[in-house]
XYZ file of C-alpha atoms in Angstrom:
655
model
C 80.895 140.003 97.356
C 80.087 142.178 100.349
C 82.140 145.265 100.972
C 84.897 144.671 103.579
C 84.024 146.070 106.990
C 85.749 149.272 108.043
C 87.345 148.565 111.402
C 87.232 151.045 114.266
C 90.004 150.409 116.783
C 88.092 151.276 119.942
C 84.449 152.046 119.104
C 82.918 154.932 121.018
C 79.851 152.844 121.754
C 80.879 149.502 123.154
C 78.415 146.588 123.324
C 76.898 146.015 126.735
C 78.004 142.378 126.607
C 81.202 141.965 124.579
C 81.282 138.731 122.613
C 84.821 138.111 123.840
C 83.310 137.690 127.307
C 80.796 135.182 125.970
C 83.390 133.196 124.028
C 86.619 132.873 126.048
C 87.169 129.384 124.572
C 86.559 127.958 121.089
C 83.800 125.624 122.250
C 81.826 128.698 123.417
C 82.770 130.623 120.289
C 81.056 127.917 118.243
C 77.800 128.662 120.089
C 77.659 132.136 118.527
C 75.538 132.840 115.499
C 77.546 133.245 112.332
C 76.183 136.790 111.961
C 77.945 137.731 115.229
C 81.422 136.822 113.996
C 82.266 140.214 112.409
C 81.568 141.903 115.741
C 83.743 139.338 117.499
C 86.541 140.038 115.022
C 86.270 143.778 115.762
C 86.497 143.157 119.499
C 89.386 140.745 119.054
C 91.375 143.263 117.015
C 90.713 146.016 119.569
C 91.840 143.778 122.423
C 94.974 142.781 120.514
C 95.883 146.445 119.964
C 95.396 147.162 123.652
C 97.429 144.169 124.846
C 100.394 144.689 122.542
C 100.387 148.380 123.404
C 100.771 147.461 127.061
C 103.239 144.576 126.794
C 105.022 145.129 123.486
C 105.573 142.345 121.015
C 104.789 141.236 117.488
C 102.056 143.340 116.074
C 101.268 143.481 112.379
C 100.979 139.771 111.576
C 98.395 139.143 114.289
C 96.206 142.023 113.129
C 96.210 140.484 109.669
C 94.821 137.090 110.718
C 92.020 138.146 113.071
C 89.203 137.052 110.753
C 91.022 133.851 109.799
C 91.560 132.968 113.455
C 87.880 133.505 114.251
C 86.791 131.458 111.228
C 89.084 128.518 111.984
C 88.082 128.179 115.621
C 84.418 128.592 114.647
C 84.530 125.783 112.080
C 87.077 123.376 113.586
C 86.771 121.193 116.653
C 89.914 122.529 118.296
C 91.942 121.298 120.113
C 91.039 117.878 118.669
C 91.462 119.369 115.223
C 94.906 120.872 114.839
C 96.042 124.320 113.683
C 99.761 124.837 113.058
C 100.729 128.503 112.767
C 103.692 129.563 110.646
C 105.295 132.014 111.366
C 104.442 131.689 115.041
C 104.092 135.404 115.768
C 100.694 135.301 114.001
C 99.199 133.570 117.049
C 98.313 136.464 119.365
C 94.616 136.426 118.311
C 94.673 132.625 118.629
C 95.946 132.934 122.199
C 93.232 135.435 123.109
C 90.514 133.067 121.847
C 91.938 129.972 123.544
C 91.621 130.862 127.217
C 94.652 133.130 127.579
C 93.038 136.541 127.224
C 93.572 137.463 130.880
C 97.277 136.592 130.621
C 98.045 138.575 127.456
C 99.650 141.435 129.370
C 102.325 138.970 130.526
C 103.339 138.277 126.926
C 107.093 137.690 126.524
C 107.764 138.532 130.183
C 109.433 136.281 132.729
C 107.025 133.448 133.637
C 104.439 134.947 131.257
C 103.038 133.831 127.922
C 105.476 133.024 125.146
C 105.484 135.175 122.026
C 105.108 132.051 119.872
C 103.048 128.840 120.013
C 104.241 126.625 122.854
C 102.920 123.110 123.394
C 103.534 123.203 127.144
C 101.517 126.429 127.422
C 98.214 125.269 125.941
C 96.614 122.207 124.388
C 95.480 124.524 121.579
C 99.120 125.122 120.566
C 99.593 122.081 118.363
C 103.211 122.720 117.405
C 105.943 125.016 118.707
C 106.969 127.471 115.988
C 109.779 130.000 116.314
C 111.590 129.489 113.051
C 109.438 129.709 109.963
C 108.426 127.318 107.201
C 107.926 124.224 109.368
C 104.117 124.044 109.431
C 103.416 121.925 106.348
C 105.930 119.253 107.366
C 104.512 119.115 110.889
C 100.905 119.140 109.687
C 101.634 116.317 107.273
C 103.070 114.217 110.088
C 99.997 114.856 112.223
C 97.559 114.188 109.385
C 99.166 110.844 108.564
C 99.140 109.822 112.226
C 95.379 110.523 112.338
C 94.454 108.868 109.027
C 92.753 105.829 110.596
C 90.867 107.739 113.304
C 87.093 108.002 113.244
C 85.571 110.504 113.248
C 88.252 112.053 111.077
C 90.334 114.907 112.406
C 91.199 118.056 110.521
C 94.780 119.288 110.290
C 95.333 122.855 109.108
C 98.659 124.578 108.429
C 98.511 128.378 108.264
C 101.638 129.642 106.526
C 102.369 133.265 105.769
C 104.408 136.412 106.440
C 107.115 135.303 104.022
C 107.393 131.708 105.238
C 106.536 130.348 101.785
C 109.979 131.380 100.547
C 111.893 128.610 102.339
C 112.885 125.421 100.563
C 111.530 123.240 103.365
C 108.022 124.329 102.382
C 108.371 122.893 98.907
C 109.950 119.692 100.211
C 106.846 119.234 102.362
C 104.444 120.148 99.540
C 106.143 117.658 97.257
C 105.852 114.884 99.839
C 102.276 115.742 100.856
C 101.095 115.435 97.269
C 102.361 111.866 97.242
C 100.126 110.941 100.187
C 96.414 110.844 100.841
C 96.820 112.959 103.973
C 93.679 114.809 105.021
C 95.228 118.237 105.447
C 94.470 121.827 104.532
C 97.220 124.363 103.863
C 96.188 128.018 104.126
C 98.608 130.402 102.430
C 98.250 133.747 104.186
C 99.497 136.068 101.449
C 99.954 139.412 103.210
C 102.031 141.074 100.506
C 105.175 139.910 102.254
C 105.488 136.738 100.200
C 103.808 135.380 97.046
C 101.512 136.726 94.331
C 98.922 139.487 94.552
C 95.224 138.988 94.056
C 94.437 138.664 90.368
C 91.075 140.440 90.627
C 87.371 139.797 90.811
C 87.376 136.983 88.283
C 89.695 134.915 90.463
C 87.499 135.513 93.503
C 84.433 134.554 91.486
C 85.947 131.278 90.323
C 87.279 130.584 93.826
C 83.724 130.679 95.142
C 82.622 128.332 92.386
C 85.457 125.849 92.976
C 84.783 125.794 96.733
C 81.006 125.458 96.424
C 79.160 122.264 97.357
C 77.697 122.145 93.869
C 81.131 122.130 92.267
C 82.500 119.559 94.715
C 79.553 117.227 94.070
C 79.712 117.802 90.319
C 83.441 117.089 90.280
C 83.001 113.923 92.333
C 80.093 112.739 90.156
C 81.961 113.491 86.943
C 84.944 111.535 88.159
C 82.794 108.438 88.764
C 81.281 108.620 85.301
C 84.190 109.841 83.204
C 86.848 107.736 84.914
C 85.300 104.788 83.050
C 86.168 106.621 79.826
C 89.861 107.549 80.345
C 90.204 109.947 77.363
C 87.126 111.898 78.421
C 88.263 112.126 82.056
C 91.740 113.290 81.021
C 90.200 115.962 78.794
C 87.943 117.153 81.632
C 90.905 117.373 84.007
C 93.001 119.317 81.520
C 90.136 121.709 80.828
C 89.661 122.370 84.547
C 93.376 122.907 85.117
C 93.720 125.262 82.171
C 90.711 127.298 83.327
C 92.184 127.630 86.814
C 95.583 128.499 85.374
C 94.124 131.384 83.395
C 92.441 133.081 86.344
C 94.341 132.035 89.480
C 97.997 131.634 90.510
C 97.468 128.032 91.584
C 98.970 126.090 88.708
C 102.105 125.227 90.704
C 100.086 123.797 93.593
C 97.758 121.925 91.255
C 100.757 120.391 89.490
C 102.100 119.283 92.874
C 98.816 117.484 93.534
C 96.954 119.939 95.769
C 93.367 120.993 95.198
C 93.956 124.751 95.018
C 91.334 127.394 95.827
C 91.943 131.115 95.778
C 92.940 133.758 96.201
C 90.106 135.166 98.320
C 89.850 138.113 100.691
C 91.006 136.877 104.096
C 89.227 139.737 105.887
C 85.800 139.079 104.357
C 84.100 136.619 106.704
C 81.121 136.382 104.357
C 83.304 134.620 101.786
C 85.948 133.145 104.109
C 83.526 131.127 106.265
C 81.674 129.297 103.455
C 84.886 128.705 101.519
C 86.594 127.166 104.539
C 83.488 125.175 105.450
C 83.358 123.606 102.014
C 87.080 122.982 101.812
C 86.936 121.102 105.092
C 84.511 118.698 103.411
C 87.116 117.797 100.804
C 89.621 115.006 101.279
C 93.308 114.774 100.601
C 95.805 117.662 100.341
C 94.080 121.018 99.784
C 95.412 124.567 99.618
C 93.490 127.782 100.225
C 95.163 131.018 99.173
C 93.942 134.115 101.035
C 94.979 137.744 100.703
C 95.317 139.728 103.925
C 96.771 143.060 105.001
C 99.542 142.965 107.575
C 98.612 145.389 110.353
C 94.925 145.390 109.321
C 92.888 147.943 111.242
C 95.792 150.121 112.387
C 96.698 152.648 109.679
C 100.402 153.136 110.558
C 100.972 149.369 110.549
C 99.155 148.974 107.229
C 101.333 151.701 105.712
C 104.581 150.345 107.197
C 104.220 146.580 107.785
C 107.984 146.166 108.269
C 108.375 148.975 110.791
C 105.336 147.790 112.743
C 106.203 144.091 112.593
C 106.696 144.485 116.348
C 106.386 147.430 118.740
C 107.666 148.420 122.144
C 105.310 148.701 125.070
C 103.563 152.019 125.724
C 105.390 153.812 128.515
C 102.303 155.510 129.982
C 99.735 152.856 130.940
C 96.272 153.395 129.504
C 92.943 151.721 129.908
C 91.391 150.148 126.861
C 88.062 151.828 127.576
C 89.698 155.250 127.501
C 90.926 154.917 123.931
C 88.342 155.632 121.282
C 90.386 155.521 118.102
C 93.536 153.898 116.810
C 95.020 157.320 116.033
C 95.369 157.953 119.761
C 97.890 155.116 119.915
C 100.055 156.224 116.994
C 102.445 158.489 118.874
C 102.787 156.031 121.740
C 103.718 152.926 119.764
C 106.173 154.504 117.310
C 109.570 152.949 118.134
C 111.787 155.182 120.286
C 114.732 157.114 118.908
C 117.416 154.866 117.521
C 120.261 153.928 119.866
C 123.593 152.416 118.872
C 122.964 148.712 118.606
C 125.370 146.007 117.564
C 123.374 145.497 114.381
C 123.885 149.195 113.566
C 127.607 148.875 114.179
C 127.649 146.000 111.701
C 125.603 148.004 109.196
C 127.903 151.023 109.368
C 130.991 148.826 109.039
C 129.420 147.105 106.033
C 128.879 150.441 104.269
C 132.389 151.654 105.120
C 133.935 148.416 103.904
C 131.883 148.372 100.699
C 133.089 151.879 99.896
C 136.668 150.595 100.057
C 136.256 147.255 98.298
C 133.960 146.758 95.319
C 134.310 142.970 95.683
C 132.138 143.033 98.805
C 128.671 141.453 98.488
C 126.125 141.666 101.330
C 123.688 138.783 101.832
C 120.761 138.388 104.223
C 118.061 135.709 104.567
C 115.122 138.141 104.938
C 116.613 140.063 107.871
C 117.562 143.391 106.278
C 116.208 145.604 109.063
C 117.116 143.284 111.925
C 120.687 142.930 110.682
C 121.217 146.662 110.183
C 121.498 146.480 106.381
C 118.950 149.103 105.301
C 121.499 151.791 104.500
C 123.742 149.299 102.706
C 120.805 148.081 100.619
C 120.136 151.659 99.517
C 123.713 152.802 98.909
C 124.969 149.573 97.341
C 121.804 148.142 95.859
C 123.636 146.221 93.134
C 125.726 144.426 95.778
C 122.886 143.650 98.194
C 120.997 140.344 98.075
C 118.017 139.432 100.230
C 117.513 135.745 99.428
C 114.291 135.475 101.522
C 113.860 132.897 104.270
C 116.414 130.553 102.748
C 119.402 130.266 105.060
C 120.834 127.209 103.337
C 120.753 128.946 99.976
C 122.284 132.104 101.484
C 125.399 130.234 102.624
C 125.927 128.235 99.422
C 125.192 131.339 97.340
C 127.994 133.050 99.273
C 130.254 130.070 98.575
C 129.620 130.412 94.840
C 130.471 134.111 94.964
C 133.689 133.383 96.863
C 134.726 130.816 94.274
C 134.830 133.602 91.681
C 136.793 136.150 93.686
C 134.005 138.093 95.404
C 134.066 138.863 99.146
C 130.618 137.822 100.468
C 129.386 138.869 103.899
C 126.514 136.764 105.262
C 124.535 138.692 107.896
C 122.610 136.058 109.807
C 121.138 135.464 113.245
C 122.920 132.822 115.286
C 119.788 130.718 115.652
C 119.102 130.896 111.892
C 122.632 129.818 111.003
C 121.781 126.500 112.650
C 119.542 125.795 109.666
C 122.491 126.100 107.278
C 125.019 124.042 109.211
C 125.565 121.465 106.482
C 126.219 124.214 103.938
C 128.576 125.980 106.344
C 130.658 122.809 106.703
C 130.541 121.289 103.211
C 130.145 124.284 100.933
C 132.257 126.898 102.742
C 134.678 125.435 105.298
C 135.575 122.214 103.485
C 136.546 124.263 100.429
C 138.220 126.908 102.628
C 136.301 129.687 100.893
C 136.614 133.344 101.797
C 133.186 133.988 103.372
C 132.668 136.261 106.377
C 129.727 135.631 108.724
C 128.310 138.479 110.802
C 126.449 136.450 113.426
C 123.818 138.586 115.124
C 121.670 137.759 118.183
C 124.459 135.696 119.768
C 123.661 134.675 123.332
C 120.294 135.174 125.002
C 117.792 137.435 123.235
C 115.364 138.206 126.045
C 111.659 138.315 125.240
C 111.824 136.260 122.040
C 112.911 133.216 124.024
C 114.735 129.985 123.209
C 113.702 129.732 119.552
C 115.636 132.920 118.819
C 118.488 132.628 121.331
C 122.009 132.189 119.967
C 123.043 129.722 122.626
C 125.130 127.275 120.605
C 127.154 129.041 117.913
C 130.518 128.960 119.685
C 130.049 125.226 120.218
C 129.043 124.355 116.667
C 131.483 126.748 114.989
C 134.722 125.994 116.766
C 134.700 122.324 115.805
C 134.772 123.163 112.076
C 138.221 123.091 110.423
C 139.490 126.220 108.615
C 137.168 128.551 110.594
C 138.261 131.428 112.753
C 135.724 132.388 115.427
C 135.673 135.755 117.195
C 133.692 137.063 120.171
C 134.146 140.853 120.605
C 133.474 142.374 124.012
C 132.243 145.841 122.992
C 131.243 148.088 120.100
C 134.723 149.034 118.910
C 136.014 145.476 119.101
C 133.030 144.397 117.024
C 133.975 146.837 114.274
C 137.657 145.917 114.364
C 137.058 142.161 114.470
C 134.635 142.405 111.553
C 137.448 144.046 109.633
C 139.871 141.367 110.867
C 137.584 138.588 109.675
C 137.091 140.279 106.323
C 140.855 140.518 105.779
C 141.337 136.837 106.667
C 141.503 134.695 103.526
C 139.077 131.997 104.570
C 135.843 131.425 106.507
C 135.504 133.765 109.486
C 132.707 134.257 112.017
C 132.179 137.271 114.280
C 129.400 136.852 116.828
C 127.720 139.741 118.624
C 124.545 140.089 120.699
C 121.184 141.727 120.293
C 120.729 145.253 121.568
C 123.081 148.003 122.652
C 126.654 147.711 123.875
C 128.354 149.170 126.964
C 128.919 152.518 125.240
C 132.589 152.271 124.273
C 133.919 154.805 121.749
C 134.015 153.476 118.194
C 137.044 154.269 116.088
C 136.288 155.167 112.479
C 139.686 153.759 111.537
C 139.618 150.035 110.800
C 142.574 147.955 111.921
C 143.042 144.198 111.607
C 143.831 142.700 115.016
C 146.389 139.914 115.324
C 144.522 136.655 114.773
C 144.369 134.481 117.857
C 145.576 137.178 120.237
C 143.697 138.326 123.313
C 144.422 141.248 125.594
C 144.972 141.531 129.341
C 142.403 143.981 130.683
C 143.330 143.799 134.372
C 146.119 142.224 136.408
C 145.318 140.672 139.752
C 145.991 137.619 141.912
C 144.773 134.081 142.515
C 141.932 134.043 139.966
C 142.098 134.799 136.232
C 138.836 135.332 134.351
C 139.088 134.483 130.655
C 136.234 136.392 129.064
C 134.781 135.536 125.650
C 132.358 138.182 124.419
C 130.180 140.905 125.881
C 130.154 139.842 129.542
C 133.488 141.627 129.986
C 132.142 144.529 132.064
C 130.627 142.122 134.577
C 133.927 140.244 134.807
C 135.824 143.482 135.453
C 133.336 144.515 138.170
C 133.952 141.258 140.016
C 137.701 141.423 139.442
C 138.045 144.956 140.779
C 136.213 144.009 143.954
C 138.389 140.925 144.602
C 141.632 141.815 142.816
C 141.315 139.157 140.117
C 142.910 139.140 136.689
C 140.752 139.620 133.562
C 141.705 138.654 130.011
C 139.580 139.631 127.009
C 140.237 136.589 124.827
C 138.563 137.927 121.653
C 139.232 134.707 119.731
C 137.573 131.370 120.449
C 139.401 129.816 117.528
C 142.353 130.023 117.377
C 142.890 130.475 121.103
C 145.591 132.722 122.483
C 147.612 129.815 123.823
C 150.455 132.035 125.029
C 148.089 134.108 127.167
C 146.497 130.973 128.598
C 149.930 129.521 129.455
C 150.923 132.733 131.206
C 147.727 132.926 133.243
C 147.772 129.229 134.123
C 151.313 129.493 135.485
C 150.543 132.482 137.715
C 147.062 131.814 139.088
C 145.343 129.204 141.258
C 142.080 129.155 139.315
C 141.073 129.927 135.744
C 137.465 130.994 135.127
C 136.062 130.950 131.595
C 133.093 133.232 130.932
C 130.829 133.127 127.877
C 127.189 133.718 126.870
C 127.053 130.356 125.102
C 126.225 126.890 126.308
C 129.007 125.443 128.466
C 128.938 122.172 126.544
C 131.533 122.411 123.788
C 131.910 126.162 124.145
C 134.878 128.458 124.641
C 135.569 127.123 128.123
C 135.732 123.615 126.722
C 138.314 124.847 124.218
C 140.498 126.103 127.084
C 140.095 122.807 128.939
C 141.054 120.837 125.845
C 144.171 122.916 125.330
C 145.336 122.611 128.946
C 144.681 118.876 128.880
C 146.806 118.519 125.736
C 149.662 120.438 127.335
C 149.474 118.436 130.571
C 148.583 121.404 132.785
C 146.613 120.265 135.824
C 144.902 123.441 136.997
C 141.387 123.919 138.394
C 139.002 125.401 135.827
C 135.580 126.946 136.457
C 133.389 127.186 133.350
C 130.628 129.785 133.467
C 128.102 129.979 130.658
C 124.583 128.999 129.705
C 123.172 125.885 131.396
C 122.235 122.622 129.718
C 118.619 123.638 129.192
C 116.628 125.927 126.939
C 116.451 129.288 128.679
C 112.919 130.674 128.602
C 111.822 134.198 127.627
C 112.108 137.285 129.818
C 114.211 140.414 130.191
C 117.810 139.832 129.168
C 119.277 140.959 132.502
C 116.882 138.704 134.407
C 117.781 135.724 132.242
C 121.495 136.340 132.767
C 120.885 136.446 136.518
C 118.946 133.170 136.384
C 121.941 131.587 134.634
C 124.419 132.974 137.163
C 125.978 135.317 134.599
C 125.343 138.626 136.335
C 127.896 140.172 138.711
C 126.491 138.448 141.788
C 126.243 135.059 140.098
C 129.817 135.216 138.766
C 131.136 136.325 142.146
C 129.337 133.592 144.071
C 130.351 130.853 141.634
C 134.013 131.815 141.992
C 133.762 131.907 145.782
C 132.179 128.444 145.864
C 134.914 127.072 143.621
C 137.720 128.642 145.648
C 136.502 126.849 148.760
C 137.077 123.497 147.058
C 140.715 124.227 146.186
C 142.984 122.085 148.395
C 145.220 125.030 149.250
C 142.247 127.105 150.397
C 140.086 124.585 152.236
C 141.832 124.963 155.616
C 142.160 128.739 155.263
C 138.466 129.172 154.437
C 137.480 126.813 157.256
C 139.516 128.859 159.762
C 137.988 132.129 158.533
C 134.450 130.761 158.808
C 135.084 129.667 162.411
C 136.366 133.057 163.512
């Protein structure tokens, strides 16, 4: 095996004609000589470092699949052949090689490239992937749909960065093995998921098993020995036992996949011929490669979690001016930590655990994102990272609650959608004491619709036995977390990504009265019923127009007394939430007023009935009419339609 190439981030001597210029699309890439591919990989990695440094975004996973991306597009007839990437943030090198290099600086910005594969963005993006562990199911569907096509198409699922830990993967593997689908699964093992390389012997046998000689010998032996069943069975068992001794592929072989690996995913000299030969095989195949997350950038290699994504570099630089990766280190280190909602949750979790030894903290592979690092260190025996397995996380919590523990499930809003059945049947139906800290509620900015928590108020409030809370600031978040924890039953507290408005946080924890809001400002004519962190915008509008503002705090149960009071003293009620209007908090208010027979105009403000694309959070709020100007204008338009105001507004407009 050749020694892996040592990568230089920005070589001092650049080629006169970069290969990236010669191969902006895969069909031109395939015109290169195979000996040129290592140079192309070097240039691709350098360009990726430059682009992410300028725009920010996911970082380490893309660096780890540079060679694999080059090899796949070199050997496959993309876009006719399909590549499904899983998790989707591995696709930055893929985007650079598929005609989007000049747009990379727009990554994750309004009207720019998405941070994940997006079918509407490029014909090379075969499947949209935001959540993980979907690739094998999707690839299997594609492969079966192509099975009668001639010439045959290739379908390749690239799964890595921890995605192998989800149960959906094994459901798909189990089904695929029962078909004759012509598909290749590539397990990108970057030390964030399954087993480590077992050494040189495994690599040696991998080369043998993927060689043309072995494939032909195996096929020829099958023809001969299949006529002698005992001999063929013995040959199969011998092969399986040999593989089992030197490679971690027994599980996949037992499922019915032809397993090859593990091999070095950065060594093009072994990766190219192995892939080429595996593409000649038929049926379900699995290639296991070892890669390094953050390959080529020393800080990211040393800290793959911390450099999973980076912020943009504040001082713009030119790629040609940077000669070594070390020059970027200081500029891409994340800025000093600010108080984020996830940190408020994390501090509350530690404080609560110190008081109650029944508390158990659970996360589906989101320790850092959910603010649980300190808890995991201080209360290691009560911390459980169940990997990318949201369904298991919720039912695991239910089992703990059955036996008197107090489980806290820290989970992103969009990921809780994957465990909805478990939330209903395993927790709520049994009225179990499980508290859900729901992070990333509302729009999430640059990560886009796959990560936005647009629907949790709608899908939570229809579940019996649940209480659902939407705090408006940092201190309310802490106090409502405590309130939910003290409630003997399922409770959900939803809070957004990022920092709050800067309200003081009381160290004292006090349970708030369940189902009770608070009047923040008294005014006339219009009452704004705010649910969540848009409160400051509501108060800005109210102070300018002398409106009333209520911080409702609870979506379920509603503060019916406060609603009755406001409905009897105002001409218009406005509900405000960073959740889809359909079935959300505003709908809950409408339902209540309808049941009580109150006929009062209601204006519902929230997220529209569409998937909101990626961009800066404040820009997305403005596009949805949820900034100060949008709220103000929506109320003014609605006031004009009120019968009591139509003549008055008409007279004023004529003056």
